Short mmCIF file of C-alpha atoms and ligand atoms in Angstrom, two decimals:
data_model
loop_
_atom_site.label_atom_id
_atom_site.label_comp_id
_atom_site.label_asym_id
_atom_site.label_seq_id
_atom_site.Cartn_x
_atom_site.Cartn_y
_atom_site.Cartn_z
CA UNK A 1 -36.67 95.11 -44.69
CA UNK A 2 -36.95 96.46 -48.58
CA UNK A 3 -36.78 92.47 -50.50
CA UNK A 4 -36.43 94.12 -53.77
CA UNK A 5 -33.60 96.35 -53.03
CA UNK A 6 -31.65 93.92 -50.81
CA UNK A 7 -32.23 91.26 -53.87
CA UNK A 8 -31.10 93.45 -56.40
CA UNK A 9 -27.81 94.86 -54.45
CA UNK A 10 -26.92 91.08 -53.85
CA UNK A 11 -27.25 90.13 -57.75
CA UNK A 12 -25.07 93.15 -58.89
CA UNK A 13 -22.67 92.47 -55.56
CA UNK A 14 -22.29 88.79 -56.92
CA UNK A 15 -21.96 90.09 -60.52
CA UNK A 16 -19.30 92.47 -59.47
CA UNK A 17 -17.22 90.22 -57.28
CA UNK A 18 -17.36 86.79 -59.45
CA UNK A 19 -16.51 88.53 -62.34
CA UNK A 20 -16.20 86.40 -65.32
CA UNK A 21 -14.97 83.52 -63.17
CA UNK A 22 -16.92 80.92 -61.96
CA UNK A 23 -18.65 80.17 -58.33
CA UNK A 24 -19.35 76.94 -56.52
CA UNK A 25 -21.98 76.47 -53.58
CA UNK A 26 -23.01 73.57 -51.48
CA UNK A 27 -27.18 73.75 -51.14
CA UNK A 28 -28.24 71.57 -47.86
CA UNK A 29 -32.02 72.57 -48.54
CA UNK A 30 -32.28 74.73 -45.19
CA UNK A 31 -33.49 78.32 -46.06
CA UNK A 32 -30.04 80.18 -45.99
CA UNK A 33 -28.41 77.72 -48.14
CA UNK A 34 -31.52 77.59 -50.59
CA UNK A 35 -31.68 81.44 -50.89
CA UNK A 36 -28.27 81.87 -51.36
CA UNK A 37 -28.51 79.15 -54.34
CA UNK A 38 -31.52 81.36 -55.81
CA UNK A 39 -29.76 84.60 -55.61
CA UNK A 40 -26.68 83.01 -56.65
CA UNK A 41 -28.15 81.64 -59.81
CA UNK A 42 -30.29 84.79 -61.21
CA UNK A 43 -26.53 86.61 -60.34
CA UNK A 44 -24.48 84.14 -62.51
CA UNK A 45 -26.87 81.22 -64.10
CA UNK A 46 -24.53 78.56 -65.63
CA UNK A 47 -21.51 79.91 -64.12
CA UNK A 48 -22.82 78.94 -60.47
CA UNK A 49 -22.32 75.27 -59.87
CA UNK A 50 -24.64 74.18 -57.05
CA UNK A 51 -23.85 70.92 -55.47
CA UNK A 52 -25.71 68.66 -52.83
CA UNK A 53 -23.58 67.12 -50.79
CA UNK A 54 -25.14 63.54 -49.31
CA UNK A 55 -22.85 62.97 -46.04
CA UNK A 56 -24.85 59.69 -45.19
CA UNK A 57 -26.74 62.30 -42.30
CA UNK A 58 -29.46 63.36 -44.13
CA UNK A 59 -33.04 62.28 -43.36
CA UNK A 60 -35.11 60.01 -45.52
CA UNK A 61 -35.21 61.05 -49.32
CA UNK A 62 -33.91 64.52 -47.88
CA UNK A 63 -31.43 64.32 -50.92
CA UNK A 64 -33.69 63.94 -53.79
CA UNK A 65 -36.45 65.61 -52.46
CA UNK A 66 -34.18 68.68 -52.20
CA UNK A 67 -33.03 68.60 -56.18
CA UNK A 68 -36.93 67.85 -56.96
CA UNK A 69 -37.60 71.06 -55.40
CA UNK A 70 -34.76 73.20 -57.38
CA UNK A 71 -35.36 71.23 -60.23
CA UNK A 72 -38.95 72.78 -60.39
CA UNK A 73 -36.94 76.41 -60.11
CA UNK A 74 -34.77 75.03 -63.02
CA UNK A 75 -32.19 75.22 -61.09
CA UNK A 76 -29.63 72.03 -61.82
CA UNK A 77 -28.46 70.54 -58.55
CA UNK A 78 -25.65 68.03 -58.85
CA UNK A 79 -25.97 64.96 -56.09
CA UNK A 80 -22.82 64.38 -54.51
CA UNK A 81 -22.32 60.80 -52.95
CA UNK A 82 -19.91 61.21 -50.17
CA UNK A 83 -21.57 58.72 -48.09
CA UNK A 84 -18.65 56.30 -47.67
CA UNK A 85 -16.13 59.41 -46.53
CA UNK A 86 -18.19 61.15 -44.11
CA UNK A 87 -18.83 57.91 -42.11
CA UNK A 88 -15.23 56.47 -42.21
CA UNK A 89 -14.50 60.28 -40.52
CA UNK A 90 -17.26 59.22 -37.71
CA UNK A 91 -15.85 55.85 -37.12
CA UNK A 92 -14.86 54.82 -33.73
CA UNK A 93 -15.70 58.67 -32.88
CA UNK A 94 -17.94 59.42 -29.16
CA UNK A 95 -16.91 62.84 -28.47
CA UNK A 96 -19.55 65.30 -29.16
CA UNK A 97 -16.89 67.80 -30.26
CA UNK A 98 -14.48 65.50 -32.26
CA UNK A 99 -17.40 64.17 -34.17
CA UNK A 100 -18.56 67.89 -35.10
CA UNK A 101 -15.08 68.25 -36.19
CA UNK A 102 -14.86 64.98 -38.43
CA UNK A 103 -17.92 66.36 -40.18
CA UNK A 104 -16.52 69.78 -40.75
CA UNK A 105 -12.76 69.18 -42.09
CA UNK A 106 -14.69 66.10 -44.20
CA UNK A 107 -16.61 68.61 -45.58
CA UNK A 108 -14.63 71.80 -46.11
CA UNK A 109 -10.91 69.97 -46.64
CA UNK A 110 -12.18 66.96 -47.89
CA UNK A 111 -15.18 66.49 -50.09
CA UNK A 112 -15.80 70.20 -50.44
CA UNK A 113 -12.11 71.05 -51.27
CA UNK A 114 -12.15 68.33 -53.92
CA UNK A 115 -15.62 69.33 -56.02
CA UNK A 116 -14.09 73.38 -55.99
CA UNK A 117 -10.81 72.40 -57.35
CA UNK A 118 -12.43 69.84 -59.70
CA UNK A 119 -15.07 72.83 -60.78
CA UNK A 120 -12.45 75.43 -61.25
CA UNK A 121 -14.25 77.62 -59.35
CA UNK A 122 -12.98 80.13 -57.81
CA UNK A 123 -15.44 81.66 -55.33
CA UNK A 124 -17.53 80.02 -52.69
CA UNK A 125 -21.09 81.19 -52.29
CA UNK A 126 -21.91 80.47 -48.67
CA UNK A 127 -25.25 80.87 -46.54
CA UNK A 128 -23.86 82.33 -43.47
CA UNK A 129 -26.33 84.57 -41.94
CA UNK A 130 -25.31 87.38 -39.23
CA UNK A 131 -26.99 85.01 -35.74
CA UNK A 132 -24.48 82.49 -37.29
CA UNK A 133 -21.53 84.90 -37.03
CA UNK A 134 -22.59 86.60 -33.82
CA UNK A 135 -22.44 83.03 -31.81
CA UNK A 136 -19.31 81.99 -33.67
CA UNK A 137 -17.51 84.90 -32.55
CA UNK A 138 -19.25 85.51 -29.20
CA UNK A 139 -18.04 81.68 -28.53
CA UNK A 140 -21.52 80.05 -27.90
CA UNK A 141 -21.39 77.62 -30.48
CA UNK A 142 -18.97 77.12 -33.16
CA UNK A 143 -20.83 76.93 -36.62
CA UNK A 144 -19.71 74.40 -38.88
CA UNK A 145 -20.27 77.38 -41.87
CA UNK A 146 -17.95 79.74 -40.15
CA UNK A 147 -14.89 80.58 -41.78
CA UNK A 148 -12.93 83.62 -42.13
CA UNK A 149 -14.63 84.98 -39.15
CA UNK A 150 -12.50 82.82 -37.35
CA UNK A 151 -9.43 84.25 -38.82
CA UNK A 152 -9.47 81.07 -41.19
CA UNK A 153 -7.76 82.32 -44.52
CA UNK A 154 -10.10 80.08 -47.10
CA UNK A 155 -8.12 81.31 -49.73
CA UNK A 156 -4.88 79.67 -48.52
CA UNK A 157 -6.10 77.20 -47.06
CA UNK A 158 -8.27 75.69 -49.42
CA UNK A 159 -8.45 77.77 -52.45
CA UNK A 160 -11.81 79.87 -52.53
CA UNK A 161 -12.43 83.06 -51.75
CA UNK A 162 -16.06 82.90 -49.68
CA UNK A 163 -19.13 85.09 -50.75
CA UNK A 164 -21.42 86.01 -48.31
CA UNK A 165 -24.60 87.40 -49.90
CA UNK A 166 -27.02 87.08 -46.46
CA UNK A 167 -23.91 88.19 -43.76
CA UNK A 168 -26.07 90.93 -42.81
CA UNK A 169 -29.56 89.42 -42.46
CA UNK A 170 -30.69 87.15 -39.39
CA UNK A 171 -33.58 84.26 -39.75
CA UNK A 172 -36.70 86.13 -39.98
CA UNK A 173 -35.01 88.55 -42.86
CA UNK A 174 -34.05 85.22 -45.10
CA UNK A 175 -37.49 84.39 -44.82
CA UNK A 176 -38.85 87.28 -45.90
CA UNK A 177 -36.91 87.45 -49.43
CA UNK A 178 -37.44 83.68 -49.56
CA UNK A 179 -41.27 84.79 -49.48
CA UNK A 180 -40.39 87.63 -51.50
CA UNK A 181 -38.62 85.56 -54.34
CA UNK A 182 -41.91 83.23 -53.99
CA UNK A 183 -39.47 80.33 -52.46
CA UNK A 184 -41.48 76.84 -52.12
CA UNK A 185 -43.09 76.86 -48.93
CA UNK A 186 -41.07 73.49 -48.13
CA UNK A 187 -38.18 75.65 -48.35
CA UNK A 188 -39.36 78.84 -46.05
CA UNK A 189 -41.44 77.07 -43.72
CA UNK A 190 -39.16 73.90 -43.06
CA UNK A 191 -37.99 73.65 -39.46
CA UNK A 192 -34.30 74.11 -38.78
CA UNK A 193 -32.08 71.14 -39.03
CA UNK A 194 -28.53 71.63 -38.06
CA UNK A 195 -25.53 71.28 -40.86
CA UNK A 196 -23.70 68.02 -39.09
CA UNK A 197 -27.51 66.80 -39.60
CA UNK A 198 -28.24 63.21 -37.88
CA UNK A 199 -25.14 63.04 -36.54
CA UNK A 200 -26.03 65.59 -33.84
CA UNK A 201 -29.11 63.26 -32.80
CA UNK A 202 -27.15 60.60 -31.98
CA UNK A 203 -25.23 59.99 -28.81
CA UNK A 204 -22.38 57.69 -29.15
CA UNK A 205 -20.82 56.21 -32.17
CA UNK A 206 -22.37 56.95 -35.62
CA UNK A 207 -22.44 54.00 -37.94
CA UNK A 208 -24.93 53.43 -40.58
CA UNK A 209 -27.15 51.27 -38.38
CA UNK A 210 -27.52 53.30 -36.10
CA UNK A 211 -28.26 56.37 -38.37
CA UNK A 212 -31.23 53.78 -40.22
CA UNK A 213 -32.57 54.04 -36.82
CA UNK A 214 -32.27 57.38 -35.97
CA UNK A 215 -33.91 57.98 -39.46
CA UNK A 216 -36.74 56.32 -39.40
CA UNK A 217 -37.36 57.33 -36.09
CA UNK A 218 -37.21 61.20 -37.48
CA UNK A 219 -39.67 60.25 -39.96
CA UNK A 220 -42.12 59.14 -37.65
CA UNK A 221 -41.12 61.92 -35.53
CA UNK A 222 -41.89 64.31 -38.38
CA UNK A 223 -45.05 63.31 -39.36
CA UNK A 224 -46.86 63.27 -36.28
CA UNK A 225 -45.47 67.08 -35.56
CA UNK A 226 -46.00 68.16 -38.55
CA UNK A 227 -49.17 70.61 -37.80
CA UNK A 228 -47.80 70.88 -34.40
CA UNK A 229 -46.41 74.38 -35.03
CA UNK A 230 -43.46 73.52 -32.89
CA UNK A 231 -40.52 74.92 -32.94
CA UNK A 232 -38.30 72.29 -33.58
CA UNK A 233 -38.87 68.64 -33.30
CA UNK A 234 -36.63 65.68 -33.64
CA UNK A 235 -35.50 61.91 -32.78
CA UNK A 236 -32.53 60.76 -30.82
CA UNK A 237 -30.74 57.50 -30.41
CA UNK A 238 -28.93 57.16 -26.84
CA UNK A 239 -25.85 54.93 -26.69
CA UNK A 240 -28.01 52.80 -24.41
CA UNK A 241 -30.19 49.63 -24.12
CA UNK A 242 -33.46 48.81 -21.92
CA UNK A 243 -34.82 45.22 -21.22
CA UNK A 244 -38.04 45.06 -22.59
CA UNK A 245 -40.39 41.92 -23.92
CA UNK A 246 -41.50 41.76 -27.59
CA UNK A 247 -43.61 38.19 -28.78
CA UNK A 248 -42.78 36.82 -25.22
CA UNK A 249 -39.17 37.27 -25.82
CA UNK A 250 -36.79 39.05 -23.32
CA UNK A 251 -35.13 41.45 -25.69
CA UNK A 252 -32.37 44.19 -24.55
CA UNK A 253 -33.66 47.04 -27.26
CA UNK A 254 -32.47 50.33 -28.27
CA UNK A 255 -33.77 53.94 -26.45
CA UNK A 256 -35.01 57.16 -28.95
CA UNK A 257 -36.04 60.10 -27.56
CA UNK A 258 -38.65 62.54 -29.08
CA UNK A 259 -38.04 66.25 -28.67
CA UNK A 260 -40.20 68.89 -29.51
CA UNK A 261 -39.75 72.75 -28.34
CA UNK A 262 -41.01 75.67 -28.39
CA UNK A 263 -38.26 78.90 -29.19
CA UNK A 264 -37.45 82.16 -31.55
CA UNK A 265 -34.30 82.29 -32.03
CA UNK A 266 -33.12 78.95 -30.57
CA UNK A 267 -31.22 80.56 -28.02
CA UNK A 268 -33.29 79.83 -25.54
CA UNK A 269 -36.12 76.62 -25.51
CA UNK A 270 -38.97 75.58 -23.50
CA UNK A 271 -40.61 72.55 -24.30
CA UNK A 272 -43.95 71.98 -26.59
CA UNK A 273 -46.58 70.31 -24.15
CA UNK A 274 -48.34 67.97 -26.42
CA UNK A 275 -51.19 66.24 -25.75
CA UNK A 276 -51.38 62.97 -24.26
CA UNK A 277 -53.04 61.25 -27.18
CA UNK A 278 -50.35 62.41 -29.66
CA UNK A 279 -47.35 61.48 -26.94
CA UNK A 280 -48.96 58.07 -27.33
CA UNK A 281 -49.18 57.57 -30.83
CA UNK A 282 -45.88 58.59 -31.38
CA UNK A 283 -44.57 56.11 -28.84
CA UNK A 284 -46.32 53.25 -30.22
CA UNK A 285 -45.18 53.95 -33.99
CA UNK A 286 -41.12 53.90 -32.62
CA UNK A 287 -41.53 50.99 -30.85
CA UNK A 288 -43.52 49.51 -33.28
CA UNK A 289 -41.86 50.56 -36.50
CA UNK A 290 -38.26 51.07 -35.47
CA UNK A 291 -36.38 47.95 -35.93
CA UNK A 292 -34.70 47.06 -32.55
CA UNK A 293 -36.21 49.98 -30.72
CA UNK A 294 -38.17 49.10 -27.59
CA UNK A 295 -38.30 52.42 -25.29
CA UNK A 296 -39.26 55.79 -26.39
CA UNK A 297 -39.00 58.72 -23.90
CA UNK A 298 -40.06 62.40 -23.99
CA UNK A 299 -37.19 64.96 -23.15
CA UNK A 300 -39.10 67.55 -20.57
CA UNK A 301 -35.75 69.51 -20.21
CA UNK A 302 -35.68 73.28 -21.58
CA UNK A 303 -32.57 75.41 -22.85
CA UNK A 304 -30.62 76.25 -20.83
CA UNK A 305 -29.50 73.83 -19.30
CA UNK A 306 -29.56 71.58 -21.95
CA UNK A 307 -29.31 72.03 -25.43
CA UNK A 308 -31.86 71.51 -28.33
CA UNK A 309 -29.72 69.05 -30.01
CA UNK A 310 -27.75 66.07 -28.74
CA UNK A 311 -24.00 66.44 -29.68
P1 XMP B 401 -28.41 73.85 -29.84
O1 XMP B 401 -28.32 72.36 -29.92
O2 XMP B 401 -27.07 74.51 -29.79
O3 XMP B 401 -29.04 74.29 -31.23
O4 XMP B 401 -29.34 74.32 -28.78
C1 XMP B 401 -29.58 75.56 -31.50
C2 XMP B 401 -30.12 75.54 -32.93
O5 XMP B 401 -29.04 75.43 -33.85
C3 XMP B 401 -29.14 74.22 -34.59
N1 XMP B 401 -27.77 73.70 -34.66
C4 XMP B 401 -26.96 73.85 -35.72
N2 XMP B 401 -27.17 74.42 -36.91
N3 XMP B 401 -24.97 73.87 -37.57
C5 XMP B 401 -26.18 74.39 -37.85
O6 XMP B 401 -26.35 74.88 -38.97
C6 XMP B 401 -24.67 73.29 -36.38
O7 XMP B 401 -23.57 72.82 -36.16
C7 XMP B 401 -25.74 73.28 -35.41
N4 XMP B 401 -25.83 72.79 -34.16
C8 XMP B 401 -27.08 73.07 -33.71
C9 XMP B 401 -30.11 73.34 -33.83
O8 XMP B 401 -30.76 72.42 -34.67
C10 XMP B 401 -31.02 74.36 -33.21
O9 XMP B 401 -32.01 74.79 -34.13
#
């Protein structure tokens, strides 16, 4: 992989196709999105509006902490609040599929749709990598970034023409210009996190309760793993309760589950075997620090057959 070449095609490619119009790109802080901001901006500078959009999914401080970081590349990142929108979409939703949905068409028809038409842009610069389009179109998991590989006419149907600078890279490429463009290590090295964010780690409804717990319970979740060199790792709410006895009180608490694998590509998972001790500790922070929460499990389940996320 030649960095400097593919960097320097992209810029001119962006150049060329923009024009002298302008460009509009949502950054979620994930590497693809986050190079694709970089490259757009030394392509177009002021003409590239760069927005964060803050669904209400988003782990603690994940909103600000992510304009910190592209504030240091003097990069402007405008916060979008679309808090309220996203989670009247989610009301009264269950279905794993219907709530993937709600997040998408809030995203791309709603929210999204609005900010382009209100920016006068008239491109979208857009992350998608090449895994992302291979699964799409292979039919192993639909993408919430996937667009016009899907036949979907953005232009028609919501105005933009889509850019995709990194369509021909996959994972360990983007991090090699991310390292190559000297990218913040929070950036390159930060584990993935899926684009319909919390809401994929929580089984059942999501209301904002229930994503404070699911939060915090990432938090802790994060922490501890944080030199694990996992994989992946995460927190998940089930849409159960378990008896349990807090002060001397019979209580009927909530149930997170910690997962933690081990994986390449995330195709395929096995599960990170950690230590006793550690399996402990993060068991008594959840139940200790997670209002309501009395039961923590570990998930010993690889993929396939299940899944690395929840929904
Ligand atoms: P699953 O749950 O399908 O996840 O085993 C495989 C990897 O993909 C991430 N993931 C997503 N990423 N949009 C994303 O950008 C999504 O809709 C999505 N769903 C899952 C997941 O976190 C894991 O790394």
């Amino acid at each position: 992989m030649n960095c400097k070449k593919f960097v320097e095609e992209q810029i001119g490619q962006i150049r060329q196709t923009v024009g002298d119009a302008k460009a509009i790109n949502a950054l979620s802080g994930g590497v693809d999105s986050s190079l694709t901001t970089v490259l757009g901006h030394r392509a177009l500078g002021e003409r590239l509006e760069t927005v964060f959009i803050d669904n209400a999914l988003m782990r603690e401080d994940e909103p600000q902490r992510v304009v910190k970081t592209f504030a240091k590349m003097d990069i402007p990142v405008e916060l979008v609040d679309a808090k309220e929108e996203f989670l009247s979409a989610l009301a009264g939703l269950t279905d794993p599929e219907e709530k993937r949905q709600a997040i998408t068409d809030t995203f791309y028809a709603k929210v999204f749709g609005r900010l382009v038409r209100e920016s006068g842009a008239r491109f979208l610069l857009h992350g998608t990598i090449l895994t992302d389009i291979e699964e799409t179109v292979a039919g192993i998991k639909r993408q919430h970034n996937i667009l016009s590989q899907l036949g979907i006419d953005t232009k028609a149907a919501y105005g933009y023409t889509v850019v995709e600078p990194l369509k021909m890279l996959r994972k360990d490429d983007v991090r090699a210009v991310c390292k190559f463009l000297k990218l913040p290590t929070e950036t390159t090295s930060r584990i993935p996190f899926p684009g319909p964010a919390l809401a994929t780690r929580i089984v059942g409804e999501v209301t904002r309760e229930r994503l404070a717990t699911v939060r915090r319970a990432t938090a802790i979740v994060e922490q501890e793993l944080a030199d694990s060199g996992a994989f992946q790792y995460m927190a998940v709410l089930l849409n159960d309760r378990a008896t349990g006895l807090r002060k001397n009180k019979r209580e009927f608490g909530q149930i997170i589950v910690v997962r933690s694998v081990e994986s390449t590509d995330a195709r395929e998972a096995t599960v990170t075997e950690l230590p006793w001790p550690k399996l402990h500790r993060l068991c008594q922070r959840i139940v200790a620090e997670v209002p309501d929460v009395n039961r923590c499990l570990y998930d010993l389940t690889p993929k396939p057959p299940a899944t690395i996320e929840y929904v």
